[in-house]
């Protein structure tokens, strides 16, 4: 339900913007306005025909003003068709190599490294330590579940120090805190329970006619800027210097391809501009296309200075676990060195049955949401299958379908606190993780959480069935 609502909202946003654009692009609209103005004057004369000359003139002027205002509003729509469209030369668009990671060097220039190369560097920097990966998905306000789960894991004393943390969309906003560990839990609690996120959705009113989104981008940027402090950047740089990786994904609007950013390298090598670049990448990662405006990021790549446009990557990858990090070292036969993969899905893996009107918009919205939900499950299954082939252990968690209906665009404090508390309690009780495939489930030897009305993720039958496919 949550995923359906999430993508349903995006579909509606796209529908609104497309309709406005279509109206503005009508080539004959200026001529149409001219004809309307001509016949408006004729209508005014006729309306005033049975009155005195002075009264006719007064009434005609009043009606003409009203109609002029109406025509002016219609003319505003036509401006959309006249608005300049950014043009990017094809030779200026840089496509990332598949499975590559964009990293910032000490010379303030970006380069792309393969995930294989990054994995070798990670193992070399952390010799004798098994790789542990945490992948955080998107989900809007439902990120409260993942945030609560991480804080709950802290209180169990079993929260790993992840050597690699990846994030998409809201998962990208949680990722720095997951990367830095329990010392930053207070900030994570504040973000999702203080009510600061309640005012994220601020309509652009008539601005939507000429802009790229339904909602203003300033509230999201201000929220990220509040927490992406110099202290956080320094802490990320310190941890990245040990070889650990903090990776978040965006989608490059020009190429339509996902871009994976190494935020640790930005924190270490970004210099005075590190905080702004760090913040811009996080804002872009959370900017749902059509809902929030895209973010322009200046990138020094080789000898080029590029202005790229980036948005949320959920359309291209719901979450990501680079396969190179899961593969065992070639020269290692020690089973204790196998990788551990943890995936937190900030939402539900299955949609509840929903009766819809047999009309174009609801059918399209439902189809898009179902397709993206299927992509999420497929990505999870493929990741689990690859982990099994490579001998890695994979655990995942998602909100059960039994949980009350979710709305990823509902940032009301009470709902976010409730979901945060749910994730926290299930994690603290050891009822969060489901083991994938042949490894079985985590249910044995544990009693159900008596204080929780909704079953925890490990007790959800649909999640359990997915785990053993």
Coordinates of C-alpha atoms in Angstrom, one line a residue:
X1 CA 0.0 0.0 0.0
X2 CA 2.8 2.4 0.9
X3 CA 4.7 1.8 -2.3
X4 CA 1.5 2.1 -4.3
X5 CA 0.7 5.5 -2.6
X6 CA 4.3 6.6 -3.2
X7 CA 4.3 6.0 -6.9
X8 CA 0.7 7.0 -7.2
X9 CA 1.6 10.4 -6.0
X10 CA 4.5 10.6 -8.4
X11 CA 2.2 9.6 -11.3
X12 CA -0.2 12.3 -10.4
X13 CA 2.6 14.9 -10.2
X14 CA 3.8 13.8 -13.6
X15 CA 0.2 13.9 -15.0
X16 CA -0.3 17.5 -13.8
X17 CA 3.0 18.7 -15.2
X18 CA 2.5 16.9 -18.5
X19 CA -1.0 18.5 -18.9
X20 CA 0.3 22.0 -18.2
X21 CA 3.2 21.4 -20.7
X22 CA 0.8 20.1 -23.3
X23 CA -1.4 23.2 -22.9
X24 CA 1.6 25.5 -23.2
X25 CA 2.9 23.7 -26.2
X26 CA -0.2 24.3 -28.4
X27 CA 1.2 26.2 -31.3
X28 CA -2.1 27.8 -32.2
X29 CA -2.8 29.2 -28.7
X30 CA -1.6 32.8 -29.4
X31 CA -3.8 33.0 -32.5
X32 CA -6.7 31.5 -30.5
X33 CA -6.3 34.3 -27.9
X34 CA -6.4 36.9 -30.6
X35 CA -9.7 35.6 -31.9
X36 CA -11.1 35.4 -28.4
X37 CA -10.2 39.0 -27.8
X38 CA -11.9 40.1 -31.0
X39 CA -15.2 38.4 -30.3
X40 CA -15.0 39.5 -26.7
X41 CA -15.2 43.1 -27.8
X42 CA -18.1 42.3 -30.1
X43 CA -19.9 40.6 -27.2
X44 CA -19.4 43.6 -25.0
X45 CA -20.9 45.9 -27.6
X46 CA -24.0 43.7 -27.9
X47 CA -24.5 43.4 -24.2
X48 CA -24.5 47.1 -23.9
X49 CA -26.9 47.6 -26.9
X50 CA -30.1 47.9 -24.9
X51 CA -28.8 50.3 -22.3
X52 CA -28.0 54.0 -22.3
X53 CA -24.8 55.0 -24.0
X54 CA -23.1 55.9 -20.6
X55 CA -24.3 52.7 -18.9
X56 CA -23.3 50.6 -21.9
X57 CA -19.8 52.0 -21.8
X58 CA -19.5 51.4 -18.0
X59 CA -20.9 47.8 -18.2
X60 CA -18.8 47.0 -21.2
X61 CA -15.6 48.2 -19.5
X62 CA -16.3 46.2 -16.4
X63 CA -17.0 43.0 -18.3
X64 CA -14.0 43.6 -20.5
X65 CA -11.8 43.9 -17.4
X66 CA -13.1 40.5 -16.1
X67 CA -12.6 38.8 -19.5
X68 CA -9.2 40.4 -19.8
X69 CA -8.2 38.9 -16.5
X70 CA -9.4 35.5 -17.6
X71 CA -7.5 35.8 -20.9
X72 CA -4.4 36.8 -19.0
X73 CA -4.6 33.7 -16.9
X74 CA -4.9 31.6 -20.1
X75 CA -2.0 33.4 -21.6
X76 CA 0.2 32.5 -18.6
X77 CA -0.3 28.8 -19.6
X78 CA 0.9 29.6 -23.1
X79 CA 4.1 31.0 -21.7
X80 CA 5.1 27.5 -20.7
X81 CA 5.4 26.7 -24.4
X82 CA 7.6 29.8 -24.9
X83 CA 9.9 29.0 -21.9
X84 CA 13.5 28.2 -22.8
X85 CA 14.4 24.6 -22.7
X86 CA 17.9 23.7 -21.5
X87 CA 19.9 22.2 -24.3
X88 CA 22.8 19.9 -23.5
X89 CA 25.3 18.9 -26.1
X90 CA 25.6 15.2 -26.4
X91 CA 29.3 15.3 -26.3
X92 CA 29.1 17.0 -22.9
X93 CA 27.1 14.2 -21.3
X94 CA 29.3 11.8 -19.5
X95 CA 28.0 8.3 -19.1
X96 CA 29.2 6.3 -16.1
X97 CA 30.6 2.9 -16.6
X98 CA 28.4 0.1 -15.3
X99 CA 28.9 -0.8 -11.6
X100 CA 31.2 2.2 -11.2
X101 CA 31.6 4.5 -8.2
X102 CA 32.2 8.3 -8.5
X103 CA 34.9 9.4 -6.2
X104 CA 36.5 12.8 -5.4
X105 CA 40.2 13.0 -5.5
X106 CA 42.5 15.4 -3.6
X107 CA 42.7 17.6 -6.8
X108 CA 38.9 18.2 -6.4
X109 CA 38.2 16.3 -9.6
X110 CA 35.9 13.4 -9.8
X111 CA 36.9 10.0 -11.3
X112 CA 35.0 6.8 -11.7
X113 CA 36.4 3.6 -10.3
X114 CA 34.9 0.1 -10.8
X115 CA 33.3 -1.6 -7.9
X116 CA 35.9 -4.4 -8.2
X117 CA 38.6 -1.8 -7.7
X118 CA 36.8 -0.2 -4.7
X119 CA 36.2 -3.7 -3.2
X120 CA 40.0 -4.5 -3.4
X121 CA 40.8 -1.2 -1.7
X122 CA 38.3 -1.9 1.0
X123 CA 39.7 -5.3 1.8
X124 CA 43.3 -4.0 1.7
X125 CA 42.5 -1.2 4.1
X126 CA 40.6 -3.6 6.5
X127 CA 42.8 -6.7 6.3
X128 CA 41.4 -9.6 8.3
X129 CA 38.0 -8.1 8.7
X130 CA 34.9 -9.6 6.9
X131 CA 32.9 -7.2 4.8
X132 CA 29.5 -6.1 6.2
X133 CA 27.1 -4.1 4.0
X134 CA 24.0 -2.2 4.9
X135 CA 21.6 -1.2 2.1
X136 CA 18.8 1.3 2.8
X137 CA 15.9 1.7 0.4
X138 CA 13.7 4.7 -0.4
X139 CA 10.3 5.3 1.1
X140 CA 9.7 9.0 2.0
X141 CA 8.2 9.4 5.4
X142 CA 8.4 5.6 5.8
X143 CA 12.1 6.1 6.4
X144 CA 11.0 6.4 10.1
X145 CA 10.9 2.6 10.1
X146 CA 14.6 2.2 9.1
X147 CA 15.7 4.9 11.5
X148 CA 13.8 3.3 14.4
X149 CA 15.3 -0.1 13.5
X150 CA 18.8 1.2 13.6
X151 CA 18.3 2.8 17.0
X152 CA 16.7 -0.4 18.3
X153 CA 19.7 -2.4 17.0
X154 CA 22.0 -0.1 19.0
X155 CA 20.1 -1.0 22.2
X156 CA 20.5 -4.7 21.6
X157 CA 24.2 -4.3 21.5
X158 CA 24.3 -6.3 18.2
X159 CA 24.5 -3.4 15.7
X160 CA 27.4 -4.1 13.4
X161 CA 29.9 -1.5 12.4
X162 CA 29.1 -1.7 8.7
X163 CA 32.1 -1.5 6.4
X164 CA 29.9 -0.3 3.5
X165 CA 26.6 1.7 3.8
X166 CA 24.5 2.5 0.7
X167 CA 21.4 4.6 0.5
X168 CA 18.7 5.5 -2.1
X169 CA 16.2 8.3 -1.7
X170 CA 15.3 8.7 2.0
X171 CA 17.8 5.8 2.6
X172 CA 20.5 8.3 1.5
X173 CA 19.5 10.7 4.3
X174 CA 19.7 7.9 6.9
X175 CA 22.9 6.5 5.5
X176 CA 25.4 8.9 7.1
X177 CA 24.0 8.2 10.6
X178 CA 24.1 4.4 9.9
X179 CA 27.7 4.9 8.7
X180 CA 28.7 6.9 11.8
X181 CA 27.1 4.5 14.3
X182 CA 25.3 4.7 17.6
X183 CA 27.1 7.9 18.7
X184 CA 24.8 9.8 16.2
X185 CA 21.5 8.1 17.2
X186 CA 20.2 11.2 18.9
X187 CA 20.3 13.1 15.6
X188 CA 18.6 10.2 13.9
X189 CA 15.8 10.3 16.5
X190 CA 15.5 14.0 16.1
X191 CA 15.1 13.9 12.3
X192 CA 12.2 11.4 12.4
X193 CA 10.4 12.3 15.6
X194 CA 10.8 16.0 16.3
X195 CA 8.2 17.2 13.7
X196 CA 10.8 19.1 11.6
X197 CA 9.8 17.1 8.6
X198 CA 6.2 17.9 8.9
X199 CA 6.5 21.0 6.6
X200 CA 8.4 19.5 3.8
X201 CA 5.6 19.5 1.3
X202 CA 5.0 23.2 0.5
X203 CA 3.1 23.7 -2.7
X204 CA 4.5 26.0 -5.3
X205 CA 1.0 27.2 -6.2
X206 CA 1.1 28.8 -9.6
X207 CA 4.8 28.2 -9.7
X208 CA 4.1 24.7 -10.8
X209 CA 3.0 26.0 -14.2
X210 CA 6.5 27.0 -15.1
X211 CA 8.7 24.9 -12.8
X212 CA 9.9 21.3 -12.6
X213 CA 8.0 20.2 -9.4
X214 CA 4.8 20.3 -7.5
X215 CA 6.5 21.3 -4.2
X216 CA 9.2 23.8 -3.3
X217 CA 12.7 22.5 -2.9
X218 CA 13.8 25.0 -0.1
X219 CA 12.3 23.0 2.9
X220 CA 14.1 19.8 1.9
X221 CA 17.3 21.7 1.3
X222 CA 17.0 23.5 4.7
X223 CA 16.3 20.2 6.5
X224 CA 19.4 18.5 5.0
X225 CA 21.5 21.6 5.6
X226 CA 20.4 21.6 9.3
X227 CA 21.9 18.1 9.9
X228 CA 24.8 18.0 7.3
X229 CA 27.0 20.0 9.6
X230 CA 30.7 20.5 9.6
X231 CA 30.9 18.1 12.5
X232 CA 29.1 15.4 10.6
X233 CA 31.3 16.0 7.5
X234 CA 34.4 15.7 9.7
X235 CA 33.1 12.5 11.3
X236 CA 32.4 10.9 7.9
X237 CA 35.9 11.9 6.7
X238 CA 37.5 10.3 9.8
X239 CA 35.6 7.0 9.2
X240 CA 36.2 7.0 5.5
X241 CA 40.0 7.3 6.1
X242 CA 39.9 3.9 7.7
X243 CA 38.7 2.4 4.4
X244 CA 35.0 2.3 5.1
X245 CA 32.6 3.4 2.3
X246 CA 29.5 5.6 2.4
X247 CA 27.7 5.4 -1.0
X248 CA 24.5 7.1 -2.1
X249 CA 22.8 7.0 -5.5
X250 CA 21.1 9.6 -7.7
X251 CA 19.8 9.5 -11.3
X252 CA 21.4 11.8 -13.9
X253 CA 18.5 13.4 -15.7
X254 CA 20.4 13.9 -18.9
X255 CA 21.6 10.3 -19.3
X256 CA 18.8 8.6 -17.4
X257 CA 21.4 6.4 -15.6
X258 CA 22.1 6.0 -11.9
X259 CA 25.2 7.6 -10.4
X260 CA 26.8 6.2 -7.2
X261 CA 28.6 8.9 -5.2
X262 CA 31.4 8.1 -2.7
X263 CA 30.4 10.6 0.1
X264 CA 33.4 9.6 2.1
X265 CA 35.7 10.9 -0.6
X266 CA 33.8 14.2 -0.7
X267 CA 34.1 14.6 3.0
X268 CA 37.8 13.8 3.0
X269 CA 38.9 15.8 -0.1
X270 CA 36.2 18.4 -0.7
X271 CA 37.9 21.1 1.2
X272 CA 35.9 24.3 2.0
X273 CA 33.2 23.2 -0.5
X274 CA 32.8 19.7 1.0
X275 CA 29.7 20.6 3.0
X276 CA 27.9 22.2 0.0
X277 CA 28.7 19.3 -2.3
X278 CA 27.8 16.7 0.3
X279 CA 24.5 18.5 0.9
X280 CA 23.7 18.9 -2.8
X281 CA 24.2 15.1 -3.4
X282 CA 21.9 14.2 -0.4
X283 CA 19.2 16.7 -1.5
X284 CA 19.4 15.3 -5.1
X285 CA 19.1 11.8 -3.8
X286 CA 15.9 12.6 -1.9
X287 CA 14.3 14.8 -4.7
X288 CA 11.5 12.6 -6.0
X289 CA 11.1 13.6 -9.7
X290 CA 8.0 15.7 -10.2
X291 CA 7.5 16.2 -6.5
X292 CA 10.7 18.1 -5.7
X293 CA 12.9 20.1 -8.1
X294 CA 16.0 18.5 -9.5
X295 CA 19.4 19.6 -8.2
X296 CA 22.2 21.0 -10.4
X297 CA 25.6 19.7 -9.4
X298 CA 28.8 21.1 -10.8
X299 CA 31.3 18.3 -11.5
X300 CA 35.0 18.6 -12.4
X301 CA 35.6 15.5 -14.5
X302 CA 39.1 15.3 -16.1
X303 CA 39.4 18.7 -17.9
X304 CA 35.7 19.4 -18.1
X305 CA 33.4 21.4 -15.8
X306 CA 30.0 19.9 -16.1
X307 CA 26.6 21.1 -14.8
X308 CA 24.7 17.9 -14.2
X309 CA 21.0 17.6 -13.1
X310 CA 20.2 14.9 -10.6
X311 CA 17.1 13.5 -8.9
X312 CA 16.0 10.5 -6.7
X313 CA 17.4 7.2 -8.0
X314 CA 14.4 5.0 -6.9
X315 CA 13.2 4.8 -10.5
X316 CA 16.5 3.2 -11.6
X317 CA 17.4 1.2 -8.4
X318 CA 15.3 0.7 -5.3
X319 CA 18.4 -0.1 -3.3
X320 CA 21.9 -1.3 -4.2
X321 CA 24.4 -3.8 -3.0
X322 CA 27.5 -3.8 -5.3
X323 CA 28.2 -7.4 -6.1
X324 CA 32.0 -7.0 -5.9
X325 CA 31.7 -6.4 -2.2
X326 CA 29.8 -9.6 -1.7
X327 CA 32.2 -11.9 -3.5
X328 CA 34.7 -13.6 -1.2
X329 CA 38.4 -12.8 -1.5
X330 CA 40.1 -15.0 -4.1
X331 CA 42.8 -16.2 -1.7
X332 CA 40.5 -16.8 1.3
X333 CA 38.9 -20.1 2.3
X334 CA 38.0 -19.1 5.8
X335 CA 34.2 -19.2 6.2
X336 CA 34.4 -16.5 8.9
X337 CA 35.5 -14.1 6.2
X338 CA 32.3 -14.3 4.2
X339 CA 30.4 -11.1 3.7
X340 CA 27.2 -10.2 5.6
X341 CA 24.5 -8.2 3.8
X342 CA 21.7 -6.3 5.6
X343 CA 18.9 -4.7 3.7
X344 CA 16.2 -2.4 5.2
X345 CA 13.2 -1.7 3.0
X346 CA 11.5 1.4 4.1
X347 CA 8.0 0.2 3.1
X348 CA 6.1 -2.9 2.3
X349 CA 7.1 -5.6 -0.2
X350 CA 3.5 -6.5 -1.1
X351 CA 0.5 -4.4 -1.8
X352 CA -2.9 -5.0 -0.3
X353 CA -5.8 -5.6 -2.7
X354 CA -7.3 -2.3 -3.7
X355 CA -10.5 -1.5 -5.6
X356 CA -10.0 1.3 -8.1
X357 CA -12.2 3.1 -10.6
X358 CA -11.8 1.8 -14.1
X359 CA -10.5 5.1 -15.5
X360 CA -7.2 5.9 -17.2
X361 CA -5.5 7.7 -14.3
X362 CA -6.1 5.2 -11.5
X363 CA -5.3 2.3 -13.8
X364 CA -2.1 4.0 -14.9
X365 CA -1.2 4.9 -11.3
X366 CA -1.9 1.3 -10.1
X367 CA 0.1 -0.2 -12.9
X368 CA 3.1 2.0 -12.3
X369 CA 3.1 1.3 -8.6
X370 CA 2.7 -2.4 -9.2
X371 CA 5.6 -2.4 -11.7
X372 CA 7.9 -0.6 -9.3
X373 CA 6.9 -2.8 -6.4
X374 CA 7.7 -5.8 -8.5
X375 CA 11.1 -4.3 -9.4
X376 CA 11.8 -3.9 -5.7
X377 CA 11.0 -7.6 -5.0
X378 CA 13.0 -8.7 -8.0
X379 CA 16.0 -6.7 -7.0
X380 CA 15.8 -8.2 -3.5
X381 CA 15.5 -11.7 -4.9
X382 CA 18.5 -11.2 -7.3
X383 CA 20.6 -9.7 -4.5
X384 CA 19.8 -12.7 -2.3
X385 CA 20.5 -15.2 -5.0
X386 CA 23.9 -13.6 -5.7
X387 CA 24.7 -13.5 -2.0
X388 CA 23.9 -17.2 -1.8
X389 CA 26.1 -18.1 -4.7
X390 CA 29.0 -16.1 -3.2
X391 CA 28.5 -17.8 0.2
X392 CA 27.4 -14.5 1.9
X393 CA 24.8 -14.2 4.5
X394 CA 21.8 -11.9 3.7
X395 CA 19.2 -10.6 6.1
X396 CA 16.5 -8.2 5.2
X397 CA 13.6 -6.3 6.9
X398 CA 10.5 -4.6 5.6
X399 CA 7.2 -3.3 7.0
X400 CA 4.7 -6.2 7.1
X401 CA 1.4 -5.8 5.1
X402 CA -0.4 -6.2 8.4
X403 CA 0.9 -2.8 9.5
X404 CA -1.7 0.0 9.1
X405 CA -1.7 1.6 5.7
X406 CA 1.3 3.7 5.0
X407 CA 1.6 6.9 3.1
X408 CA 5.2 7.9 2.2
X409 CA 4.1 11.5 1.7
X410 CA 2.4 11.8 5.1
X411 CA 5.0 13.6 7.2
X412 CA 2.7 14.1 10.2
X413 CA 4.7 13.8 13.3
X414 CA 2.4 11.3 15.0
X415 CA 2.5 8.8 12.2
X416 CA 6.3 9.0 11.8
X417 CA 6.8 8.6 15.5
X418 CA 4.5 5.5 15.5
X419 CA 6.4 3.9 12.6
X420 CA 9.8 4.8 14.3
X421 CA 8.6 3.2 17.5
X422 CA 7.5 0.1 15.6
X423 CA 10.9 -0.3 14.0
X424 CA 12.7 0.3 17.2
X425 CA 10.6 -2.2 19.3
X426 CA 10.9 -5.0 16.7
X427 CA 14.7 -4.5 16.4
X428 CA 15.2 -4.3 20.2
X429 CA 13.2 -7.5 20.6
X430 CA 15.3 -9.3 17.9
X431 CA 12.3 -9.6 15.6
X432 CA 13.7 -7.5 12.7
X433 CA 15.7 -9.6 10.3
X434 CA 14.6 -12.4 8.0
X435 CA 17.3 -14.7 6.7
X436 CA 17.2 -15.3 3.0
X437 CA 16.7 -18.5 1.1
X438 CA 18.1 -21.8 2.4
X439 CA 19.4 -20.2 5.6
X440 CA 15.9 -20.5 7.0
X441 CA 14.2 -17.9 9.3
X442 CA 15.0 -16.1 12.5
X443 CA 11.8 -17.2 14.2
X444 CA 13.1 -20.2 16.1
X445 CA 13.6 -19.9 19.8
X446 CA 12.0 -16.5 20.2
X447 CA 8.6 -15.5 21.5
X448 CA 6.4 -13.1 19.6
X449 CA 6.6 -9.5 20.8
X450 CA 3.7 -9.3 23.2
X451 CA 3.6 -5.5 23.3
X452 CA 3.2 -5.1 19.6
X453 CA -0.3 -5.2 18.0
X454 CA 1.2 -5.7 14.5
X455 CA 3.5 -8.6 13.9
X456 CA 7.1 -7.8 13.5
X457 CA 8.9 -8.3 10.1
X458 CA 10.2 -11.7 11.0
X459 CA 6.6 -12.9 11.8
X460 CA 5.1 -11.7 8.5
X461 CA 4.1 -14.7 6.3
X462 CA 4.5 -12.9 3.0
X463 CA 8.0 -11.8 3.9
X464 CA 8.8 -15.4 5.0
X465 CA 7.6 -16.8 1.7
X466 CA 9.8 -14.3 -0.2
X467 CA 12.8 -15.4 1.8
X468 CA 12.5 -19.1 0.8
X469 CA 11.8 -18.7 -2.9

